[in-house]
Short mmCIF file of C-alpha atoms in Angstrom, two decimals:
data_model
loop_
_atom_site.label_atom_id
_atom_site.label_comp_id
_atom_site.label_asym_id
_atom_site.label_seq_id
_atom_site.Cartn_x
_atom_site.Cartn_y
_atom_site.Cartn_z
CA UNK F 87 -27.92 -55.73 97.46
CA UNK F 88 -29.90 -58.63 97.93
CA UNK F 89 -32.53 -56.98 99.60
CA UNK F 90 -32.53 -54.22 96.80
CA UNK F 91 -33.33 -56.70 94.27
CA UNK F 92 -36.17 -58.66 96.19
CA UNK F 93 -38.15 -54.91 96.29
CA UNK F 94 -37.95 -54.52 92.84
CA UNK F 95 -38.57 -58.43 91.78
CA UNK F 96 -41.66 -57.82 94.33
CA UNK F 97 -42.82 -54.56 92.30
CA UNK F 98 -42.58 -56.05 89.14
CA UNK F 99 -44.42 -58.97 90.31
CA UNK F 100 -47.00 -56.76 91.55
CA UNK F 101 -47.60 -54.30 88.68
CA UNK F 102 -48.43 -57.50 86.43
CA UNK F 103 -51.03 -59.66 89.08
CA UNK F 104 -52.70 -56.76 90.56
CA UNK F 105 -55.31 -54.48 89.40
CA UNK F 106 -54.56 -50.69 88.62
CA UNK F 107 -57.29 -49.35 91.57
CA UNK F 108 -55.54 -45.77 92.66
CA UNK F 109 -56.28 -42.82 90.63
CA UNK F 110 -53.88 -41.13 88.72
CA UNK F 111 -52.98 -37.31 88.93
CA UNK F 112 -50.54 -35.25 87.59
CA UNK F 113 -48.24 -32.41 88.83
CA UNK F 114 -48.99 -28.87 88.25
CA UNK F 115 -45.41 -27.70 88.04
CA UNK F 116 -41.99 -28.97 88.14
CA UNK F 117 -41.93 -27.17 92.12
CA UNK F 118 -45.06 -29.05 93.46
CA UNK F 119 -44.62 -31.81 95.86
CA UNK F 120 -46.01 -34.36 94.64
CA UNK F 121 -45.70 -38.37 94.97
CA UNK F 122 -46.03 -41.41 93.48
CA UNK F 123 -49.31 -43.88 92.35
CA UNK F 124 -50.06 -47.55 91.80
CA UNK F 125 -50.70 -46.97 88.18
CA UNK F 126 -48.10 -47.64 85.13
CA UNK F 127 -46.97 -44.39 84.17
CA UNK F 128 -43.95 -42.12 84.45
CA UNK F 129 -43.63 -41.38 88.02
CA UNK F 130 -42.06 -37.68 87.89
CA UNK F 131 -41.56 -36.80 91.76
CA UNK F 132 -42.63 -39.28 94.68
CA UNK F 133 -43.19 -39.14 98.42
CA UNK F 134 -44.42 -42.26 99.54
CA UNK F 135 -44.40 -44.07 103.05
CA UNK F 136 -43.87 -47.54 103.82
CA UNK F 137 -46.05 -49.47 106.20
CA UNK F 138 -43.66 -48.91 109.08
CA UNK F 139 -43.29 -45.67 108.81
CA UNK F 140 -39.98 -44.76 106.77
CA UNK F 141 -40.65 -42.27 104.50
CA UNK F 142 -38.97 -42.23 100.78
CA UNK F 143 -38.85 -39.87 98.23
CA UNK F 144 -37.26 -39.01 94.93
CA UNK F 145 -37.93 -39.03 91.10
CA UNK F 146 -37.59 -41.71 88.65
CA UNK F 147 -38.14 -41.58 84.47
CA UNK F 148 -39.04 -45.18 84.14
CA UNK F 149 -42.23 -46.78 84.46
CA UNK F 150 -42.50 -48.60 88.17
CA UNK F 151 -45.45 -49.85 90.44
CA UNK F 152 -44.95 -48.63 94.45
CA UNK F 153 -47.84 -51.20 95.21
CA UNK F 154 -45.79 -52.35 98.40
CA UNK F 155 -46.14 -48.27 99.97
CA UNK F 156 -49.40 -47.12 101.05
CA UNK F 157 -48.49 -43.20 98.89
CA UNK F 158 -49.49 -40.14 100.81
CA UNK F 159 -49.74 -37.94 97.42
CA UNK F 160 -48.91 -39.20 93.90
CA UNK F 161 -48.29 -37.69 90.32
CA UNK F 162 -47.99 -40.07 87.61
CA UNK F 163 -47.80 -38.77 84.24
CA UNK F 164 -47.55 -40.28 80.50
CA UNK F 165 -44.60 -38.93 78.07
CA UNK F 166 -47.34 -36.81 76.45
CA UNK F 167 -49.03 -35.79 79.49
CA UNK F 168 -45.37 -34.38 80.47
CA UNK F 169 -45.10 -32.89 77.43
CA UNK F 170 -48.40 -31.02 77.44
CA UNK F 171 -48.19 -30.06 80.92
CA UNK F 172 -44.70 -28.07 80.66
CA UNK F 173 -46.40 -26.15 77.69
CA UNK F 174 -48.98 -25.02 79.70
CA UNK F 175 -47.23 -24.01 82.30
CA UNK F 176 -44.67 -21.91 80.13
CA UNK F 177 -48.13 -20.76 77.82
CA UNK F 178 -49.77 -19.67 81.24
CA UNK F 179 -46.21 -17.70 82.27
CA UNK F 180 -45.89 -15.86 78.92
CA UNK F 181 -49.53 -14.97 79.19
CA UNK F 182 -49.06 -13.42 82.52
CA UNK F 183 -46.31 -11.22 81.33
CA UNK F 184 -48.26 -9.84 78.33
CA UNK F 185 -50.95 -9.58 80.35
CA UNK F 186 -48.80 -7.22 82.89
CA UNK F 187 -47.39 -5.77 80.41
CA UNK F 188 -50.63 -4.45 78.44
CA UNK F 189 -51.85 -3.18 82.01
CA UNK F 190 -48.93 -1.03 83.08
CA UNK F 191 -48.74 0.40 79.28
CA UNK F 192 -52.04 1.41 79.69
CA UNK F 193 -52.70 2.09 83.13
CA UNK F 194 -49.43 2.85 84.98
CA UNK F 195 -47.52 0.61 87.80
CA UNK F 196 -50.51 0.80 90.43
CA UNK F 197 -52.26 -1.94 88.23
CA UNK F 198 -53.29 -5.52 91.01
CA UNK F 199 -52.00 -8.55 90.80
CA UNK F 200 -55.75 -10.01 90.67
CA UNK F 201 -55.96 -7.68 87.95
CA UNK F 202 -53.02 -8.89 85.78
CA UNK F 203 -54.12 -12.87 86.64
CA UNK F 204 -57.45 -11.74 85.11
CA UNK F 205 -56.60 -10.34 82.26
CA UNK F 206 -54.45 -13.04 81.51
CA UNK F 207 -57.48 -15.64 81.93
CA UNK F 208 -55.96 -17.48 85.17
CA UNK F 209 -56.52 -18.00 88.42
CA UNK F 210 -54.67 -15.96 91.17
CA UNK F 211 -52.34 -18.60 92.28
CA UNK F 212 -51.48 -19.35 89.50
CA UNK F 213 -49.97 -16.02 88.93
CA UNK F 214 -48.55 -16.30 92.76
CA UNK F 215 -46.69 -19.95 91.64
CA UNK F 216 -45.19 -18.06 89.04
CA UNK F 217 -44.48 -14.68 90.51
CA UNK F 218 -44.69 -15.07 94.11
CA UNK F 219 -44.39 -11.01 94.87
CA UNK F 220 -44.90 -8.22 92.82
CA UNK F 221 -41.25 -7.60 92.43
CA UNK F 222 -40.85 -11.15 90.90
CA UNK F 223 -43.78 -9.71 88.19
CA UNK F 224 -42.08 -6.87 87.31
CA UNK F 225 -38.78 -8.71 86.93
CA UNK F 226 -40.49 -10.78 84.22
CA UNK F 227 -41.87 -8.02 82.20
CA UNK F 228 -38.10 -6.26 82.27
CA UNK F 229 -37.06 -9.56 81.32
CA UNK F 230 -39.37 -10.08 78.71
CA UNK F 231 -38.66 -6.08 77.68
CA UNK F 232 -35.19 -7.02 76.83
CA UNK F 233 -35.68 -10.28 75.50
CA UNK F 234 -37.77 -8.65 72.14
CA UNK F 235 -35.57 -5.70 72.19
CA UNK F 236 -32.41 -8.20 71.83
CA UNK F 237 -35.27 -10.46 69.28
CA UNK F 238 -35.53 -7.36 67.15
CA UNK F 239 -31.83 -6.58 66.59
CA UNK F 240 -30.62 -10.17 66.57
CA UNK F 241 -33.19 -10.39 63.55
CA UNK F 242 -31.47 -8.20 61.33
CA UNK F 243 -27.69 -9.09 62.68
CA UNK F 244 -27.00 -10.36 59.06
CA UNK F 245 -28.14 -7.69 56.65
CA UNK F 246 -25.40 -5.05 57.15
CA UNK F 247 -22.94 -6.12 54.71
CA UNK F 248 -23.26 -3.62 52.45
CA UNK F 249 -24.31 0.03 52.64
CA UNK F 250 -28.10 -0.41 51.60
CA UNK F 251 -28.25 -3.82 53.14
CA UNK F 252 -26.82 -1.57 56.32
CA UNK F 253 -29.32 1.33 55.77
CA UNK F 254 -32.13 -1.15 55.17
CA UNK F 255 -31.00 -2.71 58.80
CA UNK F 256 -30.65 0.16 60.81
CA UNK F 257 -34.35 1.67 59.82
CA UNK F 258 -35.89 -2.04 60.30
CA UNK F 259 -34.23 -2.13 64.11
CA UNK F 260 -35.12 1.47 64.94
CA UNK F 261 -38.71 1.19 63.62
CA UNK F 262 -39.10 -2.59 65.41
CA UNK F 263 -37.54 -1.12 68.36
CA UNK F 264 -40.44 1.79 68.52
CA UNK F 265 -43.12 -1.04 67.71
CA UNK F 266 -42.78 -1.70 71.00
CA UNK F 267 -43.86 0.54 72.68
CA UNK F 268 -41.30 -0.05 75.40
CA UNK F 269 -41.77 4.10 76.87
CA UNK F 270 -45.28 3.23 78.79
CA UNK F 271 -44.17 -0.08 79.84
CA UNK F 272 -40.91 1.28 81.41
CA UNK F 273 -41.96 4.20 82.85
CA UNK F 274 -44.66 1.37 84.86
CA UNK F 275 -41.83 -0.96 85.41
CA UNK F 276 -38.23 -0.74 86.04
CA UNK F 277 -38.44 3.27 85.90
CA UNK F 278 -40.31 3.19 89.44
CA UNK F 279 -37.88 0.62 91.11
CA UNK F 280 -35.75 1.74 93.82
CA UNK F 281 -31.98 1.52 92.65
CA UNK F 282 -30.55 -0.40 95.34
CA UNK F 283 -33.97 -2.48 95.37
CA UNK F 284 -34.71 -6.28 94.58
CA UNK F 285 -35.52 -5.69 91.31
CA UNK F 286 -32.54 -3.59 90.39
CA UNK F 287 -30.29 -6.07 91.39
CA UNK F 288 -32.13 -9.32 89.74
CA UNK F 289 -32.17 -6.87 86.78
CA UNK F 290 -28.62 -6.09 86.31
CA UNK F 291 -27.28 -8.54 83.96
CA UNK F 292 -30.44 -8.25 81.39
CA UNK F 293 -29.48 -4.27 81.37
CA UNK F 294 -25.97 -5.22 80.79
CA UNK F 295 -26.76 -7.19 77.64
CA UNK F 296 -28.68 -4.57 76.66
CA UNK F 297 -26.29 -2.00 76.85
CA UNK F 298 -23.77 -4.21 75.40
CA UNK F 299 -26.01 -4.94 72.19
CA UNK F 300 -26.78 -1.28 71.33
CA UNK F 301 -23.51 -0.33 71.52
CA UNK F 302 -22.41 -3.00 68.92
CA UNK F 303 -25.71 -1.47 67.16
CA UNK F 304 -24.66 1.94 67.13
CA UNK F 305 -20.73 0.90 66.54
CA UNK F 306 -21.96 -1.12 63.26
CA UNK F 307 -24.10 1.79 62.56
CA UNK F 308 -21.78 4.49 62.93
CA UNK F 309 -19.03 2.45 60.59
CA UNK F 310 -21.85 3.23 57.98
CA UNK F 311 -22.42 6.61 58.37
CA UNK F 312 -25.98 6.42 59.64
CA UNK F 313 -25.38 8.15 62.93
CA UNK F 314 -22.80 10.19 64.83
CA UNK F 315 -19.88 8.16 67.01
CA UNK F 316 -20.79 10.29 69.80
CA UNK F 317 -24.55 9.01 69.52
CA UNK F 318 -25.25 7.45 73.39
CA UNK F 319 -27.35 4.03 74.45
CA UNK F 320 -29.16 6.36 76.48
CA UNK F 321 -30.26 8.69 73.67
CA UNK F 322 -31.16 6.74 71.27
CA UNK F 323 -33.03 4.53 73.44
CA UNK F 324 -35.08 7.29 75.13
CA UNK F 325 -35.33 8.95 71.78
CA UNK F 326 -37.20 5.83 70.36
CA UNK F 327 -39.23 5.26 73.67
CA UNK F 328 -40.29 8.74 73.62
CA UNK F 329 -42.11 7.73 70.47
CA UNK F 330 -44.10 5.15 71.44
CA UNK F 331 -46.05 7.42 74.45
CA UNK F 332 -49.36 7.42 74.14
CA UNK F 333 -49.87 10.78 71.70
CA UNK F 334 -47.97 9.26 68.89
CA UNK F 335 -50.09 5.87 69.43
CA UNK F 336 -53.39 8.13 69.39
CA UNK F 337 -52.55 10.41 66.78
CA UNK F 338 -52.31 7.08 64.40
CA UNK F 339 -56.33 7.41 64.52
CA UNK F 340 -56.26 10.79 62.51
CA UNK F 341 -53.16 10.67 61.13
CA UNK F 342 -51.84 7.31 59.53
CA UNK F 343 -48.37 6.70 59.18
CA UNK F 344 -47.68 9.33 61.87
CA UNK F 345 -45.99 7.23 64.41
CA UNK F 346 -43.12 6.29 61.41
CA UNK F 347 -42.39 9.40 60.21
CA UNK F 348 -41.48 10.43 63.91
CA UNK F 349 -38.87 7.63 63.87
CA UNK F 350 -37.62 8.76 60.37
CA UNK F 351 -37.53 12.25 61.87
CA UNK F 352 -35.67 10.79 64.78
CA UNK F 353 -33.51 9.07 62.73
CA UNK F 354 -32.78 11.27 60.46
CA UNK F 355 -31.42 13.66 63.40
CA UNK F 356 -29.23 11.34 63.98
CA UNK F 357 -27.10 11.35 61.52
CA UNK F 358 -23.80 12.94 61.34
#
């Protein structure tokens, strides 16, 4: 204990007499290895190693000096600097998953890697830190798939009160859910993956909540009248994918307005 507190009575000492001389640097991602500096800071992640050799690591949220270890690597960051860089890093993710996912709408599953870190305006590794295989990519864009499927309904969840506030629900879903334009996407994506593949099983529990939020859809729908009890996930999903293909989209250049009246056609099947 004694010991314990000479080190840090020494590193105090040290970060108020000495001169800051080491550069600073800061971590690309929470995963990086990175160590610690001689400058005041926030020292995130550290592997530093003493002058006989033992080797220390760890992390630490307070600002502290290592001037007694000659560091191997450092990353010393401010609040802000933390701050900024854990936005870009989630900014640079989400861009990579549009990105993918305006590539395999457009030009099927066979679209590069290089390709999607392109269009996304990144290098390629960064795309590799955040999707290390192909499989991990395609995960994200199901993920992300579900995600504004579950955004769309969730943002209507308290309009069904009554019967128009329920009528007035059910058409905002259905035509939010065909906005999209989750048929090309799929059909690139999770349509492609083997069943008993990597994918597949990462996958399982998004399809599960998916499942389990257009049935309560349908359910809450059905209570109202608006479709049949006997309506499936399966067809209604398909039914509203099969709008968004790329003839519907197209046809909105000669005919306006065509791409809703398909889902009020569609919807209006639907009803009992």
């Amino acid at each position: 204990m004694r010991k314990a507190r000479s080190i840090r009575q020494m590193t105090a000492e040290r970060a108020r007499t000495m001169p800051m001389s080491l550069p600073q640097g800061v971590a690309e991602s929470a995963g990086d290895s990175v160590v610690c500096g001689s400058v005041l800071g926030v020292v995130t992640r550290f592997s530093c190693r003493t002058g006989n050799g033992i080797t220390c690591s760890g992390s630490s949220e307070r600002s502290i000096v290592f001037r007694f270890l000659r560091c191997e690597r450092y990353a010393v960051t401010t609040p802000e600097e933390g701050r900024q860089m854990r936005a870009d890093v989630r900014q640079n993710r989400a861009a990579l998953v549009d990105a993918a996912w305006r590539l395999v709408a457009d030009k099927g599953p066979g679209v590069s890697m290089r390709s999607v870190a392109a269009e996304a305006g990144v290098g390629i590794a960064t795309l590799y830190r955040h999707f290390p295989t192909r499989d991990d990519l395609i995960t994200g864009v199901v993920t992300e798939m579900v995600d504004r499927v579950l955004a769309v309904i969730g943002a209507h969840a308290d309009e069904w009160g009554t019967v128009q506030g329920a009528e007035r629900a059910w058409h905002a879903v259905s035509h939010g859910i065909a906005d999209l334009g989750l048929g090309d996407v799929a059909l690139g994506t999770i349509a492609v993956v083997p069943v008993d593949g990597k994918v597949w099983r990462e996958t399982a529990g998004l399809r599960s909540r998916l499942d389990a939020a257009y049935r309560q859809l349908l359910q809450t729908a059905a209570s109202y009248g608006l479709v049949s009890e006997e309506l499936t996930v399966w067809q209604y999903h398909l039914g509203l994918g099969a709008r968004s293909r790329p003839l519907a989209a197209r046809a909105e250049k000669f005919a306006p307005g065509q791409s809703d009246w398909l889902v009020e056609v569609f919807l209006r099947g639907l009803r009992p």
